[in-house]
Each structure stands twice: as C-alpha cells, then as structure tokens.
Amino acid sequence: MPMVLCHAPKGGTGTTFVAAHLAMGLAAEGADVTVLTMAARDTMALHFGLSQAISLPSLTAPADEAVLVGGINLRYWHRSAEDADLLPMLNDLGYLTPGKDRVLVVDMPSGEFRAALRLVEHACAHLCTLTAQPDTLALLPQMFGETGSEGLLRTAFVINALDETRRLSRHGAAFVRELAGQRLIGRIRLDEAVPEAMAMLQPLSRYAPASAALHDARAISGAILPALESTAASWIAPTASRAA
Ligand SMILES: Nc1ncnc2c1ncn2[C@@H]1O[C@H](COP(=O)(O)OP(=O)(O)OP(=O)(O)O)[C@@H](O)[C@H]1O
Ligand SMILES: [Mg+2]
C-alpha cells in the first residue's frame, strides 16, 4: 500500500480538505483507501459528513472498530507524530509497499515538520497544499531547504483557495507556477461551499455537487495516480503537461 503524505509548511492552507478529497477521489478510482490523521483535533471527519466530536479509531484498532465512509477507512494516530514506532508499524501493516489498489493518505499537521521529513522518505508522494498568499509563500525557501533535493523529488504542490479576482492571489499563483513548474499539479478555487458544507455536517459532494472547489479537488487524485505505482525516485514526468 503506497503512502501519500499531505503536509504543508503552514497551517490553514487546506491540507485536511485536500487530503480528504484526495482519499475520496482515489476511492472513486477503485482504490482501497485508509486515511490516517495525525492531528489531535482537526476537521477530517467533517469532510466525510461525520461530527467532529466522533473519535476515530487508532491505526492499530481492530477491524470491527473501523469507521468506514464510502469504503474509506478513517484512522487516527493517537501518539506523537515523532513516535519511533510509527514507521515500523506502517511497514508491519503493509502500508509502505507500492501498488495502486490500496492507498494510505496521511494528513500531517504543518507543525509536525520533523515527523513529515521522516515519513516523506517512505511516501510515494508528498502533497503540499499552499495558498497563493505571501505568508505561505514566504515559507517556501525554508521548506525547500528542510526537505532537501531528495525529498522534493516526491513533492507535488496544489494551490488552494485561489481567488483569481484578486491581484495578489493571481500574482502569488504565478510565482508558485514558476517555482514549482511540473510539480504544481493543480489549483483549487476559493469556494464558500467548502465551509458551508462543513457547517451543515455534509460532505461537499452532497451539499454542493456543482461546487467549483469539489470539481478542482477531484482532479488532484487523477494527477497523483502515477505516483502510486512508481518506483522511480521522482514520479513527476518532466515532460508531462499538468500545469494548473
Ligand atoms: N477551496 C476552499 N475554499 C474555501 N474554503 C476552504 C477551501 N479549502 C479549505 N477551506 C477552509 O479553510 C479552512 C482550513 O482548511 P483545512 O482545515 O483543510 O486546513 P489545514 O491546512 O488542514 O489546517 P490546519 O493547519 O488547522 O490543519 C477550513 O475552514 C476549510 O473549510
Ligand atoms: Mg489540517
């Protein structure tokens, strides 16, 4: 089961939103998907139409305690993200072997950058969700330095909450496009329906099937698919035309 690590240098960029919709998109492609959230408190359950108050079962909880939504297995890592047992545990559970039929999507909070660095080496892809805002973009050089060239080979970027009616947002997106090149695999438009669906405790696909953000987020899973079976150091083909 290959692992896709969702982690961004800054909080609030939409990492959890993207991780949830990536999981749904891969499940729609026929994959058996597990989502592992590493945050003690986050909105993952809400994206699946569950109450945020629900306590998701631990990674190691037995199958009869599983919370399955649309076939997606929602799990929580209840110990520190830096716990030395995490990687051996993922390996024992078969979560680190390439193949497209079973996928583990990890939602790692931005603050856990050391744990993210350890996991990225074992992930088939690292999905980094950015907003086209200066406070996020200013962190990119630091993130590039920390991740290193090896880690960046697996990194793909998504611009989220893009508002093309705003000049700063357009310019920020152009900057990311220039910096990331083929590594920018998509953009997701700012869409009020995203928080509204959460307020209604409904999945976005039920609350607003015509949502622009839903449409954009669905395209991300298609762009990640080549990573799942790739054994190359970098799954992003230099000639592929996937610019957002
Ligand atoms: N495309 C979008 N359009 C509008 N709102 C969005 C969009 N994507 C995410 N949001 C909203 O932005 C907020 C933050 O999203 P999310 O929780 O996914 O970010 P995060 O990066 O995981 O944050 P954290 O650092 O707290 O883990 C949420 O309220 C979500 O509804
Ligand atoms: Mg989050």
PDB file of C-alpha atoms and ligand atoms in Angstrom:
ATOM      1  CA  MET A   1       0.000   0.000   0.000  1.00  0.00           C
ATOM      2  CA  PRO A   2       1.675   3.229  -1.023  1.00  0.00           C
ATOM      3  CA  MET A   3       1.533   6.226   1.265  1.00  0.00           C
ATOM      4  CA  VAL A   4       0.688   9.764   0.167  1.00  0.00           C
ATOM      5  CA  LEU A   5       1.852  12.295   2.734  1.00  0.00           C
ATOM      6  CA  CYS A   6      -0.184  15.507   2.905  1.00  0.00           C
ATOM      7  CA  HIS A   7       1.818  18.166   4.699  1.00  0.00           C
ATOM      8  CA  ALA A   8       2.314  21.896   4.207  1.00  0.00           C
ATOM      9  CA  PRO A   9       4.783  24.377   5.693  1.00  0.00           C
ATOM     10  CA  LYS A  10       1.928  26.499   7.028  1.00  0.00           C
ATOM     11  CA  GLY A  11      -1.318  25.662   8.803  1.00  0.00           C
ATOM     12  CA  GLY A  12      -4.745  26.541   7.495  1.00  0.00           C
ATOM     13  CA  THR A  13      -3.896  26.155   3.803  1.00  0.00           C
ATOM     14  CA  GLY A  14      -6.427  23.362   3.310  1.00  0.00           C
ATOM     15  CA  THR A  15      -4.233  20.291   3.819  1.00  0.00           C
ATOM     16  CA  THR A  16      -7.034  18.407   5.568  1.00  0.00           C
ATOM     17  CA  PHE A  17      -9.575  19.410   2.917  1.00  0.00           C
ATOM     18  CA  VAL A  18      -7.234  18.239   0.145  1.00  0.00           C
ATOM     19  CA  ALA A  19      -6.310  15.007   1.974  1.00  0.00           C
ATOM     20  CA  ALA A  20      -9.990  14.136   2.468  1.00  0.00           C
ATOM     21  CA  HIS A  21     -10.872  14.778  -1.178  1.00  0.00           C
ATOM     22  CA  LEU A  22      -7.769  13.002  -2.424  1.00  0.00           C
ATOM     23  CA  ALA A  23      -8.914   9.968  -0.430  1.00  0.00           C
ATOM     24  CA  MET A  24     -12.411  10.217  -1.915  1.00  0.00           C
ATOM     25  CA  GLY A  25     -11.009  10.623  -5.423  1.00  0.00           C
ATOM     26  CA  LEU A  26      -8.718   7.605  -5.104  1.00  0.00           C
ATOM     27  CA  ALA A  27     -11.587   5.558  -3.670  1.00  0.00           C
ATOM     28  CA  ALA A  28     -13.692   6.579  -6.679  1.00  0.00           C
ATOM     29  CA  GLU A  29     -10.852   5.253  -8.878  1.00  0.00           C
ATOM     30  CA  GLY A  30     -11.331   1.895  -7.165  1.00  0.00           C
ATOM     31  CA  ALA A  31      -8.551   2.026  -4.563  1.00  0.00           C
ATOM     32  CA  ASP A  32      -8.995   0.673  -1.054  1.00  0.00           C
ATOM     33  CA  VAL A  33      -8.155   3.844   0.886  1.00  0.00           C
ATOM     34  CA  THR A  34      -7.184   4.416   4.503  1.00  0.00           C
ATOM     35  CA  VAL A  35      -6.896   7.969   5.835  1.00  0.00           C
ATOM     36  CA  LEU A  36      -4.612   8.485   8.797  1.00  0.00           C
ATOM     37  CA  THR A  37      -4.985  11.774  10.573  1.00  0.00           C
ATOM     38  CA  MET A  38      -2.133  12.779  12.842  1.00  0.00           C
ATOM     39  CA  ALA A  39      -3.830  15.768  14.457  1.00  0.00           C
ATOM     40  CA  ALA A  40      -5.463  15.513  17.850  1.00  0.00           C
ATOM     41  CA  ARG A  41      -8.114  17.945  16.626  1.00  0.00           C
ATOM     42  CA  ASP A  42      -8.928  18.541  13.015  1.00  0.00           C
ATOM     43  CA  THR A  43     -11.775  18.678  10.554  1.00  0.00           C
ATOM     44  CA  MET A  44     -11.146  15.390   8.742  1.00  0.00           C
ATOM     45  CA  ALA A  45     -14.357  13.741   9.997  1.00  0.00           C
ATOM     46  CA  LEU A  46     -16.422  16.772   8.933  1.00  0.00           C
ATOM     47  CA  HIS A  47     -15.412  16.381   5.289  1.00  0.00           C
ATOM     48  CA  PHE A  48     -16.938  12.907   5.408  1.00  0.00           C
ATOM     49  CA  GLY A  49     -20.172  14.244   6.865  1.00  0.00           C
ATOM     50  CA  LEU A  50     -19.385  12.977  10.374  1.00  0.00           C
ATOM     51  CA  SER A  51     -19.490  15.045  13.522  1.00  0.00           C
ATOM     52  CA  GLN A  52     -16.125  16.455  14.560  1.00  0.00           C
ATOM     53  CA  ALA A  53     -16.874  15.011  18.014  1.00  0.00           C
ATOM     54  CA  ILE A  54     -16.530  11.445  16.721  1.00  0.00           C
ATOM     55  CA  SER A  55     -13.381   9.724  17.941  1.00  0.00           C
ATOM     56  CA  LEU A  56     -11.744   7.929  15.087  1.00  0.00           C
ATOM     57  CA  PRO A  57     -10.199   4.524  15.857  1.00  0.00           C
ATOM     58  CA  SER A  58      -6.483   4.283  16.255  1.00  0.00           C
ATOM     59  CA  LEU A  59      -4.314   2.981  13.418  1.00  0.00           C
ATOM     60  CA  THR A  60      -3.953  -0.309  15.261  1.00  0.00           C
ATOM     61  CA  ALA A  61      -7.580  -0.739  16.371  1.00  0.00           C
ATOM     62  CA  PRO A  62      -9.230  -3.975  15.180  1.00  0.00           C
ATOM     63  CA  ALA A  63     -11.310  -4.040  12.007  1.00  0.00           C
ATOM     64  CA  ASP A  64     -14.577  -4.288  13.942  1.00  0.00           C
ATOM     65  CA  GLU A  65     -13.907  -0.802  15.375  1.00  0.00           C
ATOM     66  CA  ALA A  66     -13.287   0.704  11.935  1.00  0.00           C
ATOM     67  CA  VAL A  67     -15.115   3.855  10.831  1.00  0.00           C
ATOM     68  CA  LEU A  68     -15.796   3.431   7.120  1.00  0.00           C
ATOM     69  CA  VAL A  69     -17.356   6.142   4.986  1.00  0.00           C
ATOM     70  CA  GLY A  70     -17.937   5.252   1.344  1.00  0.00           C
ATOM     71  CA  GLY A  71     -15.472   2.395   1.889  1.00  0.00           C
ATOM     72  CA  ILE A  72     -12.751   4.776   3.163  1.00  0.00           C
ATOM     73  CA  ASN A  73     -11.196   3.657   6.440  1.00  0.00           C
ATOM     74  CA  LEU A  74     -10.710   6.654   8.761  1.00  0.00           C
ATOM     75  CA  ARG A  75      -7.970   6.245  11.373  1.00  0.00           C
ATOM     76  CA  TYR A  76      -6.145   8.348  13.898  1.00  0.00           C
ATOM     77  CA  TRP A  77      -2.565   8.058  15.172  1.00  0.00           C
ATOM     78  CA  HIS A  78      -3.019   8.771  18.849  1.00  0.00           C
ATOM     79  CA  ARG A  79       0.668   9.034  19.756  1.00  0.00           C
ATOM     80  CA  SER A  80       3.209  11.696  18.864  1.00  0.00           C
ATOM     81  CA  ALA A  81       3.835  12.021  15.129  1.00  0.00           C
ATOM     82  CA  GLU A  82       7.527  11.685  16.002  1.00  0.00           C
ATOM     83  CA  ASP A  83       6.996   8.361  17.783  1.00  0.00           C
ATOM     84  CA  ALA A  84       9.715   5.951  16.634  1.00  0.00           C
ATOM     85  CA  ASP A  85       7.126   3.138  16.401  1.00  0.00           C
ATOM     86  CA  LEU A  86       5.144   4.820  13.632  1.00  0.00           C
ATOM     87  CA  LEU A  87       7.222   3.788  10.618  1.00  0.00           C
ATOM     88  CA  PRO A  88       7.789   0.165  11.726  1.00  0.00           C
ATOM     89  CA  MET A  89       4.061  -0.035  12.445  1.00  0.00           C
ATOM     90  CA  LEU A  90       3.153   1.295   8.980  1.00  0.00           C
ATOM     91  CA  ASN A  91       5.574  -1.210   7.487  1.00  0.00           C
ATOM     92  CA  ASP A  92       4.148  -4.132   9.501  1.00  0.00           C
ATOM     93  CA  LEU A  93       0.630  -3.188   8.440  1.00  0.00           C
ATOM     94  CA  GLY A  94       1.772  -3.282   4.784  1.00  0.00           C
ATOM     95  CA  TYR A  95       1.284   0.432   4.219  1.00  0.00           C
ATOM     96  CA  LEU A  96       4.653   1.102   2.552  1.00  0.00           C
ATOM     97  CA  THR A  97       4.622  -1.228  -0.453  1.00  0.00           C
ATOM     98  CA  PRO A  98       3.891   0.233  -3.934  1.00  0.00           C
ATOM     99  CA  GLY A  99       0.644  -0.678  -5.702  1.00  0.00           C
ATOM    100  CA  LYS A 100      -2.442   1.235  -6.674  1.00  0.00           C
ATOM    101  CA  ASP A 101      -5.132  -0.948  -5.143  1.00  0.00           C
ATOM    102  CA  ARG A 102      -4.621   0.061  -1.501  1.00  0.00           C
ATOM    103  CA  VAL A 103      -3.529   3.549  -0.513  1.00  0.00           C
ATOM    104  CA  LEU A 104      -2.743   5.274   2.766  1.00  0.00           C
ATOM    105  CA  VAL A 105      -3.371   9.036   2.832  1.00  0.00           C
ATOM    106  CA  VAL A 106      -1.652  10.681   5.805  1.00  0.00           C
ATOM    107  CA  ASP A 107      -2.821  14.118   6.976  1.00  0.00           C
ATOM    108  CA  MET A 108       0.088  15.590   8.906  1.00  0.00           C
ATOM    109  CA  PRO A 109      -0.351  18.942  10.700  1.00  0.00           C
ATOM    110  CA  SER A 110       2.010  21.661   9.500  1.00  0.00           C
ATOM    111  CA  GLY A 111       3.778  21.939  12.864  1.00  0.00           C
ATOM    112  CA  GLU A 112       4.983  18.329  12.612  1.00  0.00           C
ATOM    113  CA  PHE A 113       7.630  19.101  10.023  1.00  0.00           C
ATOM    114  CA  ARG A 114      10.273  16.796  11.579  1.00  0.00           C
ATOM    115  CA  ALA A 115       7.878  13.842  11.516  1.00  0.00           C
ATOM    116  CA  ALA A 116       6.877  14.801   7.962  1.00  0.00           C
ATOM    117  CA  LEU A 117      10.534  14.754   6.923  1.00  0.00           C
ATOM    118  CA  ARG A 118      10.905  11.218   8.289  1.00  0.00           C
ATOM    119  CA  LEU A 119       7.766   9.987   6.524  1.00  0.00           C
ATOM    120  CA  VAL A 120       8.438  11.655   3.191  1.00  0.00           C
ATOM    121  CA  GLU A 121      11.315   9.259   2.501  1.00  0.00           C
ATOM    122  CA  HIS A 122       8.852   6.371   2.635  1.00  0.00           C
ATOM    123  CA  ALA A 123       5.978   8.037   0.839  1.00  0.00           C
ATOM    124  CA  CYS A 124       5.330   7.574  -2.871  1.00  0.00           C
ATOM    125  CA  ALA A 125       4.209  11.188  -2.981  1.00  0.00           C
ATOM    126  CA  HIS A 126       4.255  14.271  -0.792  1.00  0.00           C
ATOM    127  CA  LEU A 127       1.352  16.583  -1.485  1.00  0.00           C
ATOM    128  CA  CYS A 128       1.970  20.135  -0.298  1.00  0.00           C
ATOM    129  CA  THR A 129      -1.073  22.395  -0.214  1.00  0.00           C
ATOM    130  CA  LEU A 130      -0.311  26.097  -0.448  1.00  0.00           C
ATOM    131  CA  THR A 131      -2.375  29.215  -0.608  1.00  0.00           C
ATOM    132  CA  ALA A 132      -1.190  31.895  -3.009  1.00  0.00           C
ATOM    133  CA  GLN A 133      -0.731  34.285  -0.106  1.00  0.00           C
ATOM    134  CA  PRO A 134       2.555  35.929   0.916  1.00  0.00           C
ATOM    135  CA  ASP A 135       2.565  34.445   4.438  1.00  0.00           C
ATOM    136  CA  THR A 136       2.564  30.930   2.956  1.00  0.00           C
ATOM    137  CA  LEU A 137       4.868  31.666   0.035  1.00  0.00           C
ATOM    138  CA  ALA A 138       7.457  33.252   2.335  1.00  0.00           C
ATOM    139  CA  LEU A 139       7.929  29.844   3.993  1.00  0.00           C
ATOM    140  CA  LEU A 140       8.776  28.041   0.749  1.00  0.00           C
ATOM    141  CA  PRO A 141      12.557  28.625   0.720  1.00  0.00           C
ATOM    142  CA  GLN A 142      12.767  27.283   4.282  1.00  0.00           C
ATOM    143  CA  MET A 143      10.625  24.287   3.340  1.00  0.00           C
ATOM    144  CA  PHE A 144      12.744  23.556   0.255  1.00  0.00           C
ATOM    145  CA  GLY A 145      15.876  23.697   2.412  1.00  0.00           C
ATOM    146  CA  GLU A 146      14.468  21.370   5.059  1.00  0.00           C
ATOM    147  CA  THR A 147      13.030  18.842   2.624  1.00  0.00           C
ATOM    148  CA  GLY A 148      16.224  18.667   0.564  1.00  0.00           C
ATOM    149  CA  SER A 149      16.515  17.722  -3.090  1.00  0.00           C
ATOM    150  CA  GLU A 150      15.859  14.002  -2.457  1.00  0.00           C
ATOM    151  CA  GLY A 151      12.614  14.646  -0.590  1.00  0.00           C
ATOM    152  CA  LEU A 152      11.480  17.249  -3.115  1.00  0.00           C
ATOM    153  CA  LEU A 153      11.623  14.651  -5.877  1.00  0.00           C
ATOM    154  CA  ARG A 154       8.407  13.237  -4.468  1.00  0.00           C
ATOM    155  CA  THR A 155       6.781  16.590  -3.719  1.00  0.00           C
ATOM    156  CA  ALA A 156       3.846  17.934  -5.692  1.00  0.00           C
ATOM    157  CA  PHE A 157       2.115  21.238  -4.970  1.00  0.00           C
ATOM    158  CA  VAL A 158      -1.504  22.292  -5.005  1.00  0.00           C
ATOM    159  CA  ILE A 159      -2.648  25.903  -4.742  1.00  0.00           C
ATOM    160  CA  ASN A 160      -5.803  26.031  -2.670  1.00  0.00           C
ATOM    161  CA  ALA A 161      -8.428  28.678  -2.031  1.00  0.00           C
ATOM    162  CA  LEU A 162      -7.382  30.525  -5.161  1.00  0.00           C
ATOM    163  CA  ASP A 163      -9.306  33.736  -5.850  1.00  0.00           C
ATOM    164  CA  GLU A 164      -8.413  34.859  -9.347  1.00  0.00           C
ATOM    165  CA  THR A 165     -10.408  38.052  -8.935  1.00  0.00           C
ATOM    166  CA  ARG A 166      -7.695  39.281  -6.527  1.00  0.00           C
ATOM    167  CA  ARG A 167      -4.474  40.587  -8.000  1.00  0.00           C
ATOM    168  CA  LEU A 168      -2.307  39.372  -5.114  1.00  0.00           C
ATOM    169  CA  SER A 169      -3.772  35.888  -5.379  1.00  0.00           C
ATOM    170  CA  ARG A 170      -3.128  35.817  -9.165  1.00  0.00           C
ATOM    171  CA  HIS A 171       0.438  37.003  -8.708  1.00  0.00           C
ATOM    172  CA  GLY A 172       1.058  34.517  -5.876  1.00  0.00           C
ATOM    173  CA  ALA A 173      -0.203  31.694  -8.083  1.00  0.00           C
ATOM    174  CA  ALA A 174       2.063  32.830 -10.937  1.00  0.00           C
ATOM    175  CA  PHE A 175       5.015  32.784  -8.522  1.00  0.00           C
ATOM    176  CA  VAL A 176       4.224  29.198  -7.438  1.00  0.00           C
ATOM    177  CA  ARG A 177       3.767  28.141 -11.065  1.00  0.00           C
ATOM    178  CA  GLU A 178       7.204  29.496 -11.900  1.00  0.00           C
ATOM    179  CA  LEU A 179       8.845  27.959  -8.837  1.00  0.00           C
ATOM    180  CA  ALA A 180       7.167  24.554  -8.932  1.00  0.00           C
ATOM    181  CA  GLY A 181       6.851  24.012 -12.711  1.00  0.00           C
ATOM    182  CA  GLN A 182       5.548  20.475 -13.380  1.00  0.00           C
ATOM    183  CA  ARG A 183       5.354  19.920  -9.646  1.00  0.00           C
ATOM    184  CA  LEU A 184       2.285  22.127  -9.475  1.00  0.00           C
ATOM    185  CA  ILE A 185      -0.377  19.505 -10.145  1.00  0.00           C
ATOM    186  CA  GLY A 186      -3.494  21.537  -9.551  1.00  0.00           C
ATOM    187  CA  ARG A 187      -5.317  24.524  -8.201  1.00  0.00           C
ATOM    188  CA  ILE A 188      -8.484  24.629  -6.185  1.00  0.00           C
ATOM    189  CA  ARG A 189     -10.689  27.695  -6.276  1.00  0.00           C
ATOM    190  CA  LEU A 190     -11.850  29.544  -3.194  1.00  0.00           C
ATOM    191  CA  ASP A 191     -15.395  28.386  -2.667  1.00  0.00           C
ATOM    192  CA  GLU A 192     -17.770  29.293   0.146  1.00  0.00           C
ATOM    193  CA  ALA A 193     -19.452  25.939  -0.272  1.00  0.00           C
ATOM    194  CA  VAL A 194     -16.442  24.276   1.447  1.00  0.00           C
ATOM    195  CA  PRO A 195     -17.009  25.753   4.924  1.00  0.00           C
ATOM    196  CA  GLU A 196     -20.779  25.780   4.363  1.00  0.00           C
ATOM    197  CA  ALA A 197     -20.810  22.015   3.774  1.00  0.00           C
ATOM    198  CA  MET A 198     -18.855  21.545   6.996  1.00  0.00           C
ATOM    199  CA  ALA A 199     -21.337  23.732   8.860  1.00  0.00           C
ATOM    200  CA  MET A 200     -24.116  21.528   7.511  1.00  0.00           C
ATOM    201  CA  LEU A 201     -22.252  18.335   8.528  1.00  0.00           C
ATOM    202  CA  GLN A 202     -22.469  17.186   4.945  1.00  0.00           C
ATOM    203  CA  PRO A 203     -19.822  16.023   2.510  1.00  0.00           C
ATOM    204  CA  LEU A 204     -19.205  18.724  -0.092  1.00  0.00           C
ATOM    205  CA  SER A 205     -20.339  16.318  -2.825  1.00  0.00           C
ATOM    206  CA  ARG A 206     -23.791  16.106  -1.212  1.00  0.00           C
ATOM    207  CA  TYR A 207     -24.120  19.733  -0.088  1.00  0.00           C
ATOM    208  CA  ALA A 208     -22.919  21.341  -3.323  1.00  0.00           C
ATOM    209  CA  PRO A 209     -22.400  18.796  -6.115  1.00  0.00           C
ATOM    210  CA  ALA A 210     -21.652  21.649  -8.541  1.00  0.00           C
ATOM    211  CA  SER A 211     -19.020  23.199  -6.232  1.00  0.00           C
ATOM    212  CA  ALA A 212     -16.015  24.662  -8.058  1.00  0.00           C
ATOM    213  CA  ALA A 213     -13.674  23.509  -5.267  1.00  0.00           C
ATOM    214  CA  LEU A 214     -15.087  19.976  -5.474  1.00  0.00           C
ATOM    215  CA  HIS A 215     -14.521  19.894  -9.223  1.00  0.00           C
ATOM    216  CA  ASP A 216     -10.930  21.128  -8.791  1.00  0.00           C
ATOM    217  CA  ALA A 217     -10.153  18.802  -5.880  1.00  0.00           C
ATOM    218  CA  ARG A 218     -11.337  15.793  -7.890  1.00  0.00           C
ATOM    219  CA  ALA A 219      -8.682  16.494 -10.495  1.00  0.00           C
ATOM    220  CA  ILE A 220      -5.916  16.168  -7.876  1.00  0.00           C
ATOM    221  CA  SER A 221      -6.415  12.438  -7.345  1.00  0.00           C
ATOM    222  CA  GLY A 222      -6.034  11.797 -11.082  1.00  0.00           C
ATOM    223  CA  ALA A 223      -2.720  13.671 -11.035  1.00  0.00           C
ATOM    224  CA  ILE A 224      -1.455  11.628  -8.063  1.00  0.00           C
ATOM    225  CA  LEU A 225      -2.348   8.231  -9.567  1.00  0.00           C
ATOM    226  CA  PRO A 226       1.011   7.802 -11.419  1.00  0.00           C
ATOM    227  CA  ALA A 227       2.823   8.124  -8.088  1.00  0.00           C
ATOM    228  CA  LEU A 228       1.119   5.099  -6.580  1.00  0.00           C
ATOM    229  CA  GLU A 229       2.923   2.502  -8.655  1.00  0.00           C
ATOM    230  CA  SER A 230       6.076   4.423  -9.351  1.00  0.00           C
ATOM    231  CA  THR A 231       9.320   3.010  -8.077  1.00  0.00           C
ATOM    232  CA  ALA A 232      11.374   5.819  -9.639  1.00  0.00           C
ATOM    233  CA  ALA A 233      12.957   8.457  -7.407  1.00  0.00           C
ATOM    234  CA  SER A 234      10.590  11.012  -8.902  1.00  0.00           C
ATOM    235  CA  TRP A 235       7.136  10.140 -10.235  1.00  0.00           C
ATOM    236  CA  ILE A 236       6.627  13.539 -11.849  1.00  0.00           C
ATOM    237  CA  ALA A 237       7.435  13.169 -15.530  1.00  0.00           C
ATOM    238  CA  PRO A 238       9.401  16.237 -16.643  1.00  0.00           C
ATOM    239  CA  THR A 239       7.576  16.345 -19.962  1.00  0.00           C
ATOM    240  CA  ALA A 240       4.083  15.835 -18.557  1.00  0.00           C
ATOM    241  CA  SER A 241       1.845  18.790 -19.076  1.00  0.00           C
ATOM    242  CA  ARG A 242      -0.096  19.220 -15.886  1.00  0.00           C
ATOM    243  CA  ALA A 243       0.322  22.903 -15.226  1.00  0.00           C
ATOM    244  CA  ALA A 244      -2.591  24.325 -13.307  1.00  0.00           C
TER     245      ALA A 244
HETATM  246  N1  LIG B   1     -11.005  25.843  -1.527  1.00  0.00           N
HETATM  247  C1  LIG B   1     -11.510  26.341  -0.390  1.00  0.00           C
HETATM  248  N2  LIG B   1     -12.428  27.343  -0.415  1.00  0.00           N
HETATM  249  C2  LIG B   1     -12.937  27.856   0.705  1.00  0.00           C
HETATM  250  N3  LIG B   1     -12.599  27.448   1.941  1.00  0.00           N
HETATM  251  C3  LIG B   1     -11.687  26.475   2.049  1.00  0.00           C
HETATM  252  C4  LIG B   1     -11.096  25.860   0.905  1.00  0.00           C
HETATM  253  N4  LIG B   1     -10.239  24.900   1.333  1.00  0.00           N
HETATM  254  C5  LIG B   1     -10.283  24.908   2.674  1.00  0.00           C
HETATM  255  N5  LIG B   1     -11.149  25.847   3.118  1.00  0.00           N
HETATM  256  C6  LIG B   1     -11.460  26.181   4.504  1.00  0.00           C
HETATM  257  O1  LIG B   1     -10.241  26.599   5.108  1.00  0.00           O
HETATM  258  C7  LIG B   1     -10.210  26.162   6.450  1.00  0.00           C
HETATM  259  C8  LIG B   1      -8.902  25.427   6.683  1.00  0.00           C
HETATM  260  O2  LIG B   1      -8.912  24.209   5.932  1.00  0.00           O
HETATM  261  P1  LIG B   1      -8.172  22.913   6.488  1.00  0.00           P
HETATM  262  O3  LIG B   1      -8.637  22.592   7.875  1.00  0.00           O
HETATM  263  O4  LIG B   1      -8.311  21.860   5.464  1.00  0.00           O
HETATM  264  O5  LIG B   1      -6.689  23.459   6.527  1.00  0.00           O
HETATM  265  P2  LIG B   1      -5.395  22.775   7.192  1.00  0.00           P
HETATM  266  O6  LIG B   1      -4.252  23.228   6.376  1.00  0.00           O
HETATM  267  O7  LIG B   1      -5.599  21.316   7.332  1.00  0.00           O
HETATM  268  O8  LIG B   1      -5.409  23.485   8.608  1.00  0.00           O
HETATM  269  P3  LIG B   1      -4.666  23.020   9.957  1.00  0.00           P
HETATM  270  O9  LIG B   1      -3.341  23.698   9.907  1.00  0.00           O
HETATM  271  O10 LIG B   1      -5.559  23.569  11.046  1.00  0.00           O
HETATM  272  O11 LIG B   1      -4.573  21.522   9.969  1.00  0.00           O
HETATM  273  C9  LIG B   1     -11.453  25.307   6.685  1.00  0.00           C
HETATM  274  O12 LIG B   1     -12.404  26.081   7.357  1.00  0.00           O
HETATM  275  C10 LIG B   1     -11.935  24.976   5.284  1.00  0.00           C
HETATM  276  O13 LIG B   1     -13.336  24.897   5.245  1.00  0.00           O
HETATM  277 MG    MG B   2      -5.449  20.053   8.990  1.00  0.00          MG
END
